[in-house]
PDB file of C-alpha atoms in Angstrom:
ATOM      1  CA  GLN A   1     100.949  82.744 110.675  1.00 93.00           C
ATOM      2  CA  VAL A   2     101.324  86.239 109.293  1.00 96.00           C
ATOM      3  CA  GLN A   3     102.675  88.894 111.645  1.00 98.00           C
ATOM      4  CA  LEU A   4     103.102  92.609 111.074  1.00 98.00           C
ATOM      5  CA  GLN A   5     105.420  94.986 112.910  1.00 98.00           C
ATOM      6  CA  GLU A   6     105.498  98.760 112.626  1.00 98.00           C
ATOM      7  CA  SER A   7     108.740 100.673 113.037  1.00 98.00           C
ATOM      8  CA  GLY A   8     109.899 104.257 112.812  1.00 96.00           C
ATOM      9  CA  PRO A   9     110.563 107.401 114.845  1.00 96.00           C
ATOM     10  CA  GLY A  10     108.336 107.970 117.822  1.00 96.00           C
ATOM     11  CA  LEU A  11     108.810 111.724 117.708  1.00 98.00           C
ATOM     12  CA  VAL A  12     108.468 113.979 114.682  1.00 98.00           C
ATOM     13  CA  LYS A  13     108.747 117.762 114.586  1.00 98.00           C
ATOM     14  CA  PRO A  14     105.892 119.873 113.238  1.00 97.00           C
ATOM     15  CA  SER A  15     106.041 120.510 109.485  1.00 97.00           C
ATOM     16  CA  GLN A  16     108.352 117.547 108.975  1.00 98.00           C
ATOM     17  CA  THR A  17     107.625 114.162 107.401  1.00 98.00           C
ATOM     18  CA  LEU A  18     106.448 111.127 109.321  1.00 98.00           C
ATOM     19  CA  SER A  19     107.878 107.878 107.953  1.00 98.00           C
ATOM     20  CA  LEU A  20     106.890 104.415 109.137  1.00 98.00           C
ATOM     21  CA  THR A  21     107.618 100.932 107.878  1.00 98.00           C
ATOM     22  CA  CYS A  22     105.640  97.748 108.333  1.00 98.00           C
ATOM     23  CA  THR A  23     107.571  94.498 108.149  1.00 98.00           C
ATOM     24  CA  VAL A  24     105.590  91.419 107.196  1.00 97.00           C
ATOM     25  CA  SER A  25     106.668  88.005 108.436  1.00 96.00           C
ATOM     26  CA  GLY A  26     105.120  84.613 107.781  1.00 95.00           C
ATOM     27  CA  GLY A  27     103.617  85.900 104.556  1.00 94.00           C
ATOM     28  CA  SER A  28     104.419  87.943 101.471  1.00 94.00           C
ATOM     29  CA  VAL A  29     103.471  91.482 100.452  1.00 94.00           C
ATOM     30  CA  SER A  30     103.646  90.122  96.910  1.00 92.00           C
ATOM     31  CA  SER A  31     100.576  87.984  97.462  1.00 92.00           C
ATOM     32  CA  ILE A  32      97.807  88.783  94.989  1.00 90.00           C
ATOM     33  CA  SER A  33      95.207  88.019  97.625  1.00 92.00           C
ATOM     34  CA  TYR A  34      95.697  91.000  99.887  1.00 94.00           C
ATOM     35  CA  HIS A  35      95.984  94.733 100.216  1.00 95.00           C
ATOM     36  CA  TRP A  36      98.195  96.276 102.885  1.00 97.00           C
ATOM     37  CA  SER A  37      96.778  99.108 104.974  1.00 97.00           C
ATOM     38  CA  TRP A  38      97.671 101.901 107.358  1.00 98.00           C
ATOM     39  CA  ILE A  39      95.250 103.023 110.069  1.00 98.00           C
ATOM     40  CA  ARG A  40      95.746 105.473 112.923  1.00 98.00           C
ATOM     41  CA  GLN A  41      94.099 106.257 116.244  1.00 98.00           C
ATOM     42  CA  PRO A  42      94.640 109.416 118.311  1.00 98.00           C
ATOM     43  CA  ALA A  43      94.694 108.794 122.030  1.00 97.00           C
ATOM     44  CA  GLY A  44      91.186 108.254 123.351  1.00 96.00           C
ATOM     45  CA  LYS A  45      89.628 108.574 119.915  1.00 97.00           C
ATOM     46  CA  GLY A  46      88.403 106.375 117.099  1.00 97.00           C
ATOM     47  CA  LEU A  47      90.081 104.643 114.202  1.00 98.00           C
ATOM     48  CA  GLU A  48      90.937 106.487 110.989  1.00 97.00           C
ATOM     49  CA  TRP A  49      91.794 104.661 107.781  1.00 97.00           C
ATOM     50  CA  ILE A  50      94.781 106.256 106.054  1.00 97.00           C
ATOM     51  CA  GLY A  51      95.171 104.179 102.914  1.00 96.00           C
ATOM     52  CA  ARG A  52      96.199 100.917 101.350  1.00 96.00           C
ATOM     53  CA  ILE A  53      98.479  99.456  98.701  1.00 96.00           C
ATOM     54  CA  TYR A  54      98.378  96.384  96.499  1.00 93.00           C
ATOM     55  CA  THR A  55     101.430  94.395  95.480  1.00 90.00           C
ATOM     56  CA  SER A  56     101.256  96.027  92.044  1.00 89.00           C
ATOM     57  CA  GLY A  57     101.773  99.399  93.693  1.00 90.00           C
ATOM     58  CA  SER A  58      98.196 100.507  93.178  1.00 92.00           C
ATOM     59  CA  THR A  59      97.043 102.717  96.057  1.00 95.00           C
ATOM     60  CA  ASN A  60      93.899 104.159  97.614  1.00 94.00           C
ATOM     61  CA  TYR A  61      93.975 106.985 100.128  1.00 95.00           C
ATOM     62  CA  ASN A  62      91.640 108.678 102.564  1.00 94.00           C
ATOM     63  CA  PRO A  63      90.587 111.833 100.688  1.00 92.00           C
ATOM     64  CA  SER A  64      91.142 113.938 103.800  1.00 93.00           C
ATOM     65  CA  LEU A  65      94.824 112.932 103.871  1.00 96.00           C
ATOM     66  CA  LYS A  66      95.479 112.254 100.195  1.00 95.00           C
ATOM     67  CA  SER A  67      97.507 115.398  99.542  1.00 97.00           C
ATOM     68  CA  ARG A  68     100.007 114.470 102.278  1.00 98.00           C
ATOM     69  CA  VAL A  69     100.147 110.677 102.155  1.00 98.00           C
ATOM     70  CA  THR A  70     102.260 108.226 100.191  1.00 98.00           C
ATOM     71  CA  ILE A  71     102.167 104.481 100.730  1.00 98.00           C
ATOM     72  CA  SER A  72     104.770 102.332  99.011  1.00 97.00           C
ATOM     73  CA  VAL A  73     105.756  98.682  98.952  1.00 95.00           C
ATOM     74  CA  ASP A  74     109.192  97.048  98.860  1.00 94.00           C
ATOM     75  CA  THR A  75     108.748  93.441  97.829  1.00 93.00           C
ATOM     76  CA  SER A  76     112.481  92.699  98.189  1.00 94.00           C
ATOM     77  CA  LYS A  77     112.301  93.519 101.898  1.00 96.00           C
ATOM     78  CA  ASN A  78     108.730  92.278 102.371  1.00 96.00           C
ATOM     79  CA  GLN A  79     107.779  95.672 103.734  1.00 97.00           C
ATOM     80  CA  PHE A  80     105.387  98.487 103.033  1.00 97.00           C
ATOM     81  CA  SER A  81     105.746 102.064 104.175  1.00 98.00           C
ATOM     82  CA  LEU A  82     103.860 105.222 105.052  1.00 98.00           C
ATOM     83  CA  ARG A  83     104.977 108.805 104.482  1.00 98.00           C
ATOM     84  CA  LEU A  84     102.920 111.682 105.823  1.00 98.00           C
ATOM     85  CA  THR A  85     104.215 115.153 105.052  1.00 98.00           C
ATOM     86  CA  SER A  86     103.736 118.502 106.781  1.00 98.00           C
ATOM     87  CA  VAL A  87     102.681 116.951 110.071  1.00 98.00           C
ATOM     88  CA  THR A  88     100.993 118.838 112.881  1.00 98.00           C
ATOM     89  CA  ALA A  89      99.973 117.946 116.414  1.00 98.00           C
ATOM     90  CA  ALA A  90      96.740 116.564 114.941  1.00 98.00           C
ATOM     91  CA  ASP A  91      98.783 113.742 113.414  1.00 98.00           C
ATOM     92  CA  THR A  92      99.830 112.487 116.847  1.00 98.00           C
ATOM     93  CA  ALA A  93      98.408 108.975 117.112  1.00 98.00           C
ATOM     94  CA  VAL A  94      99.024 105.274 117.343  1.00 98.00           C
ATOM     95  CA  TYR A  95      99.713 104.083 113.802  1.00 98.00           C
ATOM     96  CA  TYR A  96      98.769 100.558 112.819  1.00 98.00           C
ATOM     97  CA  CYS A  97      99.635  98.562 109.744  1.00 98.00           C
ATOM     98  CA  ALA A  98      97.298  95.771 108.738  1.00 98.00           C
ATOM     99  CA  ARG A  99      96.552  93.176 106.077  1.00 97.00           C
ATOM    100  CA  GLU A 100      93.311  93.629 104.202  1.00 95.00           C
ATOM    101  CA  ASN A 101      91.661  90.380 103.187  1.00 94.00           C
ATOM    102  CA  GLY A 102      88.362  90.393 101.340  1.00 88.00           C
ATOM    103  CA  GLY A 103      87.671  93.986 102.300  1.00 90.00           C
ATOM    104  CA  ALA A 104      88.451  93.739 106.001  1.00 95.00           C
ATOM    105  CA  GLU A 105      91.656  94.113 107.990  1.00 97.00           C
ATOM    106  CA  ASP A 106      92.183  90.634 109.409  1.00 97.00           C
ATOM    107  CA  VAL A 107      95.737  90.923 110.720  1.00 98.00           C
ATOM    108  CA  TRP A 108      97.044  93.968 112.590  1.00 98.00           C
ATOM    109  CA  GLY A 109     100.412  95.017 113.890  1.00 98.00           C
ATOM    110  CA  PRO A 110     100.769  96.007 117.562  1.00 98.00           C
ATOM    111  CA  GLY A 111     100.849  99.688 116.637  1.00 98.00           C
ATOM    112  CA  THR A 112     103.449 102.369 117.134  1.00 98.00           C
ATOM    113  CA  THR A 113     102.954 105.704 118.846  1.00 98.00           C
ATOM    114  CA  VAL A 114     104.009 108.788 116.940  1.00 98.00           C
ATOM    115  CA  THR A 115     104.072 112.144 118.669  1.00 98.00           C
ATOM    116  CA  VAL A 116     104.361 115.387 116.738  1.00 98.00           C
ATOM    117  CA  SER A 117     106.090 117.947 118.901  1.00 97.00           C
ATOM    118  CA  SER A 118     108.987 120.351 118.768  1.00 95.00           C
TER     119      SER A 118
ATOM    120  CA  SER B   1      82.085 112.469 102.680  1.00 83.00           C
ATOM    121  CA  TYR B   2      80.611 109.198 103.817  1.00 90.00           C
ATOM    122  CA  GLU B   3      79.968 108.763 107.531  1.00 93.00           C
ATOM    123  CA  LEU B   4      79.121 105.830 109.755  1.00 96.00           C
ATOM    124  CA  THR B   5      77.395 106.627 113.033  1.00 98.00           C
ATOM    125  CA  GLN B   6      77.352 104.404 116.107  1.00 98.00           C
ATOM    126  CA  PRO B   7      75.910 104.961 119.585  1.00 98.00           C
ATOM    127  CA  PRO B   8      78.691 106.100 121.938  1.00 98.00           C
ATOM    128  CA  SER B   9      77.877 103.483 124.521  1.00 98.00           C
ATOM    129  CA  VAL B  10      75.839 100.351 125.142  1.00 98.00           C
ATOM    130  CA  SER B  11      75.336  98.689 128.500  1.00 97.00           C
ATOM    131  CA  VAL B  12      74.378  95.046 128.921  1.00 97.00           C
ATOM    132  CA  SER B  13      74.025  92.590 131.780  1.00 97.00           C
ATOM    133  CA  PRO B  14      76.035  89.372 131.703  1.00 97.00           C
ATOM    134  CA  GLY B  15      74.237  86.679 129.729  1.00 97.00           C
ATOM    135  CA  GLN B  16      71.989  89.155 127.956  1.00 97.00           C
ATOM    136  CA  THR B  17      72.036  90.311 124.327  1.00 98.00           C
ATOM    137  CA  ALA B  18      73.775  93.485 123.200  1.00 97.00           C
ATOM    138  CA  SER B  19      72.999  95.114 119.872  1.00 98.00           C
ATOM    139  CA  ILE B  20      75.231  97.762 118.359  1.00 98.00           C
ATOM    140  CA  THR B  21      74.043  99.710 115.339  1.00 98.00           C
ATOM    141  CA  CYS B  22      76.035 101.363 112.590  1.00 98.00           C
ATOM    142  CA  SER B  23      74.176 103.821 110.384  1.00 98.00           C
ATOM    143  CA  GLY B  24      75.183 105.146 107.002  1.00 95.00           C
ATOM    144  CA  ASP B  25      73.513 106.135 103.765  1.00 94.00           C
ATOM    145  CA  LYS B  26      72.588 102.995 101.821  1.00 94.00           C
ATOM    146  CA  LEU B  27      74.948 100.978 104.012  1.00 95.00           C
ATOM    147  CA  GLY B  28      73.004  97.840 103.156  1.00 95.00           C
ATOM    148  CA  GLY B  29      74.391  98.079  99.640  1.00 93.00           C
ATOM    149  CA  LYS B  30      77.946  97.836 100.895  1.00 93.00           C
ATOM    150  CA  TYR B  31      79.803  95.197 102.862  1.00 94.00           C
ATOM    151  CA  ALA B  32      80.170  96.027 106.553  1.00 96.00           C
ATOM    152  CA  CYS B  33      82.632  94.583 109.010  1.00 97.00           C
ATOM    153  CA  TRP B  34      83.160  94.911 112.731  1.00 98.00           C
ATOM    154  CA  TYR B  35      86.196  95.162 114.996  1.00 98.00           C
ATOM    155  CA  GLN B  36      86.621  94.694 118.720  1.00 98.00           C
ATOM    156  CA  GLN B  37      89.291  96.706 120.523  1.00 98.00           C
ATOM    157  CA  LYS B  38      90.241  96.265 124.147  1.00 98.00           C
ATOM    158  CA  PRO B  39      92.297  98.902 126.005  1.00 96.00           C
ATOM    159  CA  GLY B  40      95.903  99.023 124.924  1.00 96.00           C
ATOM    160  CA  GLN B  41      95.382  96.392 122.219  1.00 98.00           C
ATOM    161  CA  SER B  42      95.095  96.371 118.448  1.00 98.00           C
ATOM    162  CA  PRO B  43      91.640  95.944 116.934  1.00 98.00           C
ATOM    163  CA  VAL B  44      90.469  92.416 116.167  1.00 98.00           C
ATOM    164  CA  LEU B  45      88.218  91.581 113.220  1.00 98.00           C
ATOM    165  CA  ILE B  46      85.071  89.843 114.486  1.00 98.00           C
ATOM    166  CA  ILE B  47      82.662  90.136 111.540  1.00 98.00           C
ATOM    167  CA  TYR B  48      83.365  90.594 107.822  1.00 97.00           C
ATOM    168  CA  GLN B  49      81.138  90.771 104.762  1.00 95.00           C
ATOM    169  CA  ASP B  50      78.169  91.726 106.941  1.00 96.00           C
ATOM    170  CA  SER B  51      77.763  88.442 108.800  1.00 97.00           C
ATOM    171  CA  GLU B  52      80.787  86.187 108.405  1.00 97.00           C
ATOM    172  CA  ARG B  53      82.923  85.271 111.413  1.00 97.00           C
ATOM    173  CA  PRO B  54      86.668  84.756 111.086  1.00 96.00           C
ATOM    174  CA  SER B  55      88.092  81.569 112.467  1.00 95.00           C
ATOM    175  CA  GLY B  56      88.317  81.648 116.233  1.00 96.00           C
ATOM    176  CA  ILE B  57      85.582  84.219 116.798  1.00 97.00           C
ATOM    177  CA  PRO B  58      82.859  82.889 119.127  1.00 97.00           C
ATOM    178  CA  GLU B  59      79.432  82.152 117.706  1.00 97.00           C
ATOM    179  CA  ARG B  60      77.849  84.621 120.107  1.00 98.00           C
ATOM    180  CA  PHE B  61      78.989  87.368 117.737  1.00 98.00           C
ATOM    181  CA  SER B  62      76.730  87.852 114.722  1.00 98.00           C
ATOM    182  CA  GLY B  63      76.102  90.569 112.173  1.00 98.00           C
ATOM    183  CA  SER B  64      73.487  91.789 109.746  1.00 98.00           C
ATOM    184  CA  ASN B  65      73.209  94.651 107.275  1.00 97.00           C
ATOM    185  CA  SER B  66      70.134  96.062 105.557  1.00 97.00           C
ATOM    186  CA  GLY B  67      68.831  99.429 104.462  1.00 97.00           C
ATOM    187  CA  ASN B  68      70.876 102.094 106.181  1.00 97.00           C
ATOM    188  CA  THR B  69      71.916 100.075 109.217  1.00 98.00           C
ATOM    189  CA  ALA B  70      74.378  97.328 110.033  1.00 98.00           C
ATOM    190  CA  THR B  71      73.995  95.618 113.380  1.00 98.00           C
ATOM    191  CA  LEU B  72      76.410  93.678 115.548  1.00 98.00           C
ATOM    192  CA  THR B  73      74.731  91.368 118.026  1.00 98.00           C
ATOM    193  CA  ILE B  74      76.438  89.802 121.006  1.00 98.00           C
ATOM    194  CA  SER B  75      74.336  86.972 122.422  1.00 98.00           C
ATOM    195  CA  GLY B  76      74.980  85.741 125.939  1.00 97.00           C
ATOM    196  CA  THR B  77      77.354  88.616 126.592  1.00 97.00           C
ATOM    197  CA  GLN B  78      80.335  87.810 128.764  1.00 97.00           C
ATOM    198  CA  ALA B  79      82.514  90.082 130.877  1.00 97.00           C
ATOM    199  CA  MET B  80      85.335  89.543 128.396  1.00 97.00           C
ATOM    200  CA  ASP B  81      83.236  91.218 125.699  1.00 98.00           C
ATOM    201  CA  GLU B  82      83.611  94.593 127.372  1.00 98.00           C
ATOM    202  CA  ALA B  83      85.454  96.618 124.752  1.00 98.00           C
ATOM    203  CA  ASP B  84      85.134  99.250 122.057  1.00 98.00           C
ATOM    204  CA  TYR B  85      83.501  98.141 118.824  1.00 98.00           C
ATOM    205  CA  TYR B  86      83.916  99.759 115.421  1.00 98.00           C
ATOM    206  CA  CYS B  87      82.065  99.168 112.193  1.00 98.00           C
ATOM    207  CA  GLN B  88      83.721  99.737 108.830  1.00 97.00           C
ATOM    208  CA  ALA B  89      82.604  99.947 105.229  1.00 95.00           C
ATOM    209  CA  TRP B  90      83.930 100.878 101.832  1.00 85.00           C
ATOM    210  CA  ASP B  91      82.451 103.801  99.954  1.00 77.00           C
ATOM    211  CA  ARG B  92      83.407 104.725  96.413  1.00 74.00           C
ATOM    212  CA  SER B  93      83.840 108.410  97.250  1.00 73.00           C
ATOM    213  CA  THR B  94      85.497 108.154 100.643  1.00 70.00           C
ATOM    214  CA  ALA B  95      87.223 104.781 100.332  1.00 82.00           C
ATOM    215  CA  LYS B  96      87.269 103.035 103.700  1.00 93.00           C
ATOM    216  CA  VAL B  97      85.431 104.526 106.611  1.00 95.00           C
ATOM    217  CA  PHE B  98      85.287 103.513 110.253  1.00 97.00           C
ATOM    218  CA  GLY B  99      82.300 104.132 112.415  1.00 97.00           C
ATOM    219  CA  THR B 100      82.476 106.446 115.400  1.00 98.00           C
ATOM    220  CA  GLY B 101      82.857 103.562 117.822  1.00 98.00           C
ATOM    221  CA  THR B 102      80.746 102.119 120.645  1.00 98.00           C
ATOM    222  CA  LYS B 103      81.897 101.338 124.143  1.00 98.00           C
ATOM    223  CA  VAL B 104      80.209  98.195 125.446  1.00 98.00           C
ATOM    224  CA  THR B 105      79.972  97.947 129.204  1.00 98.00           C
ATOM    225  CA  VAL B 106      79.012  94.677 130.849  1.00 97.00           C
ATOM    226  CA  LEU B 107      77.338  95.572 134.114  1.00 92.00           C
TER     227      LEU B 107
END
Protein backbone atom coordinates (compact mmCIF):
# COMPACT_ATOMS: atom_id res chain seq x y z
CA GLN A 1 0.00 0.00 0.00
CA VAL A 2 1.44 3.31 -1.10
CA GLN A 3 2.12 5.89 1.61
CA LEU A 4 3.32 9.46 1.28
CA GLN A 5 5.03 11.59 3.91
CA GLU A 6 5.81 15.29 3.69
CA SER A 7 8.86 16.74 5.40
CA GLY A 8 10.55 20.10 5.68
CA PRO A 9 10.81 23.23 7.82
CA GLY A 10 7.69 24.29 9.62
CA LEU A 11 8.75 27.93 9.72
CA VAL A 12 10.02 30.02 6.83
CA LYS A 13 10.90 33.71 6.87
CA PRO A 14 9.21 36.12 4.47
CA SER A 15 10.96 36.50 1.11
CA GLN A 16 12.79 33.21 1.59
CA THR A 17 12.25 29.87 -0.16
CA LEU A 18 9.93 27.16 1.10
CA SER A 19 11.27 23.66 0.43
CA LEU A 20 9.36 20.46 1.10
CA THR A 21 9.98 16.83 0.24
CA CYS A 22 7.52 14.00 -0.17
CA THR A 23 8.82 10.50 0.45
CA VAL A 24 6.95 7.69 -1.24
CA SER A 25 6.88 4.24 0.32
CA GLY A 26 5.22 1.07 -0.92
CA GLY A 27 5.38 2.36 -4.48
CA SER A 28 7.67 4.07 -6.95
CA VAL A 29 7.78 7.64 -8.26
CA SER A 30 9.17 6.05 -11.43
CA SER A 31 5.84 4.42 -12.19
CA ILE A 32 4.48 5.45 -15.58
CA SER A 33 0.95 5.23 -14.24
CA TYR A 34 0.94 8.25 -11.97
CA HIS A 35 1.64 11.91 -11.54
CA TRP A 36 2.79 13.28 -8.20
CA SER A 37 1.11 16.41 -6.86
CA TRP A 38 1.38 19.19 -4.31
CA ILE A 39 -1.72 20.81 -2.83
CA ARG A 40 -2.05 23.33 -0.02
CA GLN A 41 -4.76 24.55 2.33
CA PRO A 42 -4.62 27.72 4.45
CA ALA A 43 -6.17 27.33 7.86
CA GLY A 44 -9.95 27.38 7.63
CA LYS A 45 -9.91 27.71 3.86
CA GLY A 46 -10.22 25.54 0.78
CA LEU A 47 -7.80 23.41 -1.18
CA GLU A 48 -5.44 24.91 -3.75
CA TRP A 49 -3.65 22.78 -6.33
CA ILE A 50 -0.01 23.82 -6.68
CA GLY A 51 1.29 21.52 -9.39
CA ARG A 52 2.34 18.06 -10.40
CA ILE A 53 5.24 16.13 -11.88
CA TYR A 54 5.57 12.97 -13.94
CA THR A 55 8.42 10.50 -13.63
CA SER A 56 9.91 11.93 -16.83
CA GLY A 57 10.23 15.29 -15.10
CA SER A 58 7.39 16.86 -17.03
CA THR A 59 5.53 19.39 -14.88
CA ASN A 60 2.29 21.36 -14.74
CA TYR A 61 1.78 24.30 -12.41
CA ASN A 62 -1.04 26.45 -11.14
CA PRO A 63 -0.74 29.60 -13.28
CA SER A 64 -1.17 31.80 -10.20
CA LEU A 65 1.96 30.28 -8.63
CA LYS A 66 3.93 29.29 -11.72
CA SER A 67 6.51 32.06 -11.47
CA ARG A 68 7.51 30.96 -7.95
CA VAL A 69 7.10 27.18 -8.02
CA THR A 70 9.41 24.34 -8.95
CA ILE A 71 8.53 20.68 -8.51
CA SER A 72 11.23 18.08 -9.01
CA VAL A 73 11.57 14.33 -8.67
CA ASP A 74 14.45 12.22 -7.35
CA THR A 75 13.91 8.66 -8.48
CA SER A 76 17.01 7.41 -6.63
CA LYS A 77 15.47 8.47 -3.32
CA ASN A 78 11.87 7.79 -4.35
CA GLN A 79 10.99 11.36 -3.49
CA PHE A 80 9.56 14.44 -5.10
CA SER A 81 9.97 17.99 -3.90
CA LEU A 82 8.41 21.44 -3.87
CA ARG A 83 10.21 24.78 -3.92
CA LEU A 84 8.26 28.00 -3.53
CA THR A 85 10.28 31.20 -3.69
CA SER A 86 9.67 34.68 -2.30
CA VAL A 87 7.14 33.50 0.26
CA THR A 88 4.78 35.78 2.13
CA ALA A 89 2.29 35.26 4.93
CA ALA A 90 -0.24 34.27 2.26
CA ASP A 91 1.78 31.10 1.70
CA THR A 92 1.13 29.92 5.26
CA ALA A 93 -0.80 26.67 4.90
CA VAL A 94 -0.92 22.94 5.36
CA TYR A 95 0.95 21.45 2.41
CA TYR A 96 -0.05 18.04 1.11
CA CYS A 97 1.66 15.76 -1.34
CA ALA A 98 -0.47 13.27 -3.23
CA ARG A 99 -0.47 10.65 -5.97
CA GLU A 100 -2.55 11.45 -9.01
CA ASN A 101 -4.13 8.41 -10.62
CA GLY A 102 -6.35 8.79 -13.66
CA GLY A 103 -6.81 12.49 -13.05
CA ALA A 104 -7.64 12.37 -9.36
CA GLU A 105 -5.50 12.40 -6.23
CA ASP A 106 -6.15 8.97 -4.73
CA VAL A 107 -3.43 8.83 -2.07
CA TRP A 108 -2.54 11.76 0.18
CA GLY A 109 0.13 12.40 2.75
CA PRO A 110 -0.89 13.55 6.24
CA GLY A 111 0.14 17.12 5.44
CA THR A 112 2.70 19.42 6.97
CA THR A 113 2.07 22.89 8.34
CA VAL A 114 4.28 25.67 7.04
CA THR A 115 4.16 29.08 8.66
CA VAL A 116 5.71 32.13 7.02
CA SER A 117 6.79 34.54 9.71
CA SER A 118 9.83 36.49 10.79
CA SER B 1 -9.10 31.58 -14.95
CA TYR B 2 -11.40 28.63 -14.52
CA GLU B 3 -13.56 28.52 -11.40
CA LEU B 4 -15.68 25.88 -9.73
CA THR B 5 -18.44 27.12 -7.45
CA GLN B 6 -20.07 25.11 -4.67
CA PRO B 7 -22.70 26.09 -2.09
CA PRO B 8 -20.97 26.96 1.20
CA SER B 9 -23.16 24.65 3.22
CA VAL B 10 -25.73 21.88 2.94
CA SER B 11 -27.81 20.52 5.79
CA VAL B 12 -29.41 17.09 5.77
CA SER B 13 -31.27 14.89 8.23
CA PRO B 14 -29.93 11.42 8.97
CA GLY B 15 -31.17 8.89 6.43
CA GLN B 16 -32.09 11.55 3.89
CA THR B 17 -30.40 12.46 0.61
CA ALA B 18 -27.88 15.28 0.30
CA SER B 19 -26.97 16.79 -3.05
CA ILE B 20 -23.93 19.00 -3.50
CA THR B 21 -23.47 20.91 -6.74
CA CYS B 22 -20.31 22.08 -8.42
CA SER B 23 -20.70 24.64 -11.19
CA GLY B 24 -18.22 25.60 -13.86
CA ASP B 25 -18.25 26.62 -17.49
CA LYS B 26 -18.79 23.53 -19.65
CA LEU B 27 -17.87 21.33 -16.69
CA GLY B 28 -19.76 18.46 -18.28
CA GLY B 29 -17.05 18.28 -20.92
CA LYS B 30 -14.39 17.61 -18.31
CA TYR B 31 -13.93 14.85 -15.77
CA ALA B 32 -14.97 15.85 -12.25
CA CYS B 33 -13.97 14.22 -9.00
CA TRP B 34 -14.95 14.70 -5.39
CA TYR B 35 -13.10 14.65 -2.08
CA GLN B 36 -14.30 14.35 1.49
CA GLN B 37 -12.31 16.07 4.24
CA LYS B 38 -13.00 15.72 7.93
CA PRO B 39 -11.49 18.14 10.48
CA GLY B 40 -7.78 17.68 10.97
CA GLN B 41 -7.57 14.99 8.28
CA SER B 42 -6.30 14.78 4.73
CA PRO B 43 -8.86 14.76 1.93
CA VAL B 44 -10.16 11.39 0.74
CA LEU B 45 -11.12 10.71 -2.88
CA ILE B 46 -14.74 9.52 -3.02
CA ILE B 47 -15.67 9.98 -6.69
CA TYR B 48 -13.45 10.10 -9.79
CA GLN B 49 -14.19 10.41 -13.50
CA ASP B 50 -17.60 11.91 -12.73
CA SER B 51 -19.23 8.84 -11.21
CA GLU B 52 -16.70 6.15 -10.33
CA ARG B 53 -16.14 5.13 -6.72
CA PRO B 54 -12.71 4.06 -5.48
CA SER B 55 -12.49 0.79 -3.64
CA GLY B 56 -13.80 1.07 -0.12
CA ILE B 57 -16.09 4.04 -0.72
CA PRO B 58 -19.70 3.26 0.28
CA GLU B 59 -22.32 2.94 -2.42
CA ARG B 60 -24.34 5.75 -0.87
CA PHE B 61 -21.92 8.15 -2.56
CA SER B 62 -22.66 8.77 -6.23
CA GLY B 63 -21.76 11.39 -8.81
CA SER B 64 -22.94 12.82 -12.09
CA ASN B 65 -21.74 15.53 -14.45
CA SER B 66 -23.60 17.26 -17.27
CA GLY B 67 -23.80 20.71 -18.80
CA ASN B 68 -22.24 23.15 -16.38
CA THR B 69 -22.85 21.20 -13.19
CA ALA B 70 -21.39 18.18 -11.45
CA THR B 71 -23.36 16.75 -8.56
CA LEU B 72 -22.37 14.62 -5.59
CA THR B 73 -25.25 12.73 -4.03
CA ILE B 74 -25.16 11.12 -0.62
CA SER B 75 -28.07 8.72 -0.20
CA GLY B 76 -29.11 7.63 3.27
CA THR B 77 -26.79 10.16 4.85
CA GLN B 78 -25.11 9.07 8.05
CA ALA B 79 -23.65 11.14 10.88
CA MET B 80 -20.19 10.05 9.77
CA ASP B 81 -20.72 11.84 6.46
CA GLU B 82 -20.54 15.22 8.15
CA ALA B 83 -17.50 16.79 6.52
CA ASP B 84 -16.28 19.27 3.94
CA TYR B 85 -16.62 18.21 0.32
CA TYR B 86 -14.61 19.54 -2.61
CA CYS B 87 -15.06 19.03 -6.32
CA GLN B 88 -12.11 19.14 -8.70
CA ALA B 89 -11.63 19.29 -12.44
CA TRP B 90 -8.91 19.81 -15.00
CA ASP B 91 -9.02 22.79 -17.31
CA ARG B 92 -6.58 23.35 -20.14
CA SER B 93 -5.95 26.98 -19.19
CA THR B 94 -5.88 26.70 -15.42
CA ALA B 95 -4.72 23.10 -15.00
CA LYS B 96 -6.32 21.58 -11.92
CA VAL B 97 -8.93 23.49 -10.01
CA PHE B 98 -10.69 22.74 -6.75
CA GLY B 99 -14.16 23.91 -6.00
CA THR B 100 -14.85 26.35 -3.20
CA GLY B 101 -15.94 23.60 -0.85
CA THR B 102 -19.21 22.65 0.86
CA LYS B 103 -19.72 21.93 4.52
CA VAL B 104 -22.26 19.15 5.00
CA THR B 105 -24.04 19.17 8.33
CA VAL B 106 -26.08 16.17 9.43
CA LEU B 107 -28.77 17.50 11.72
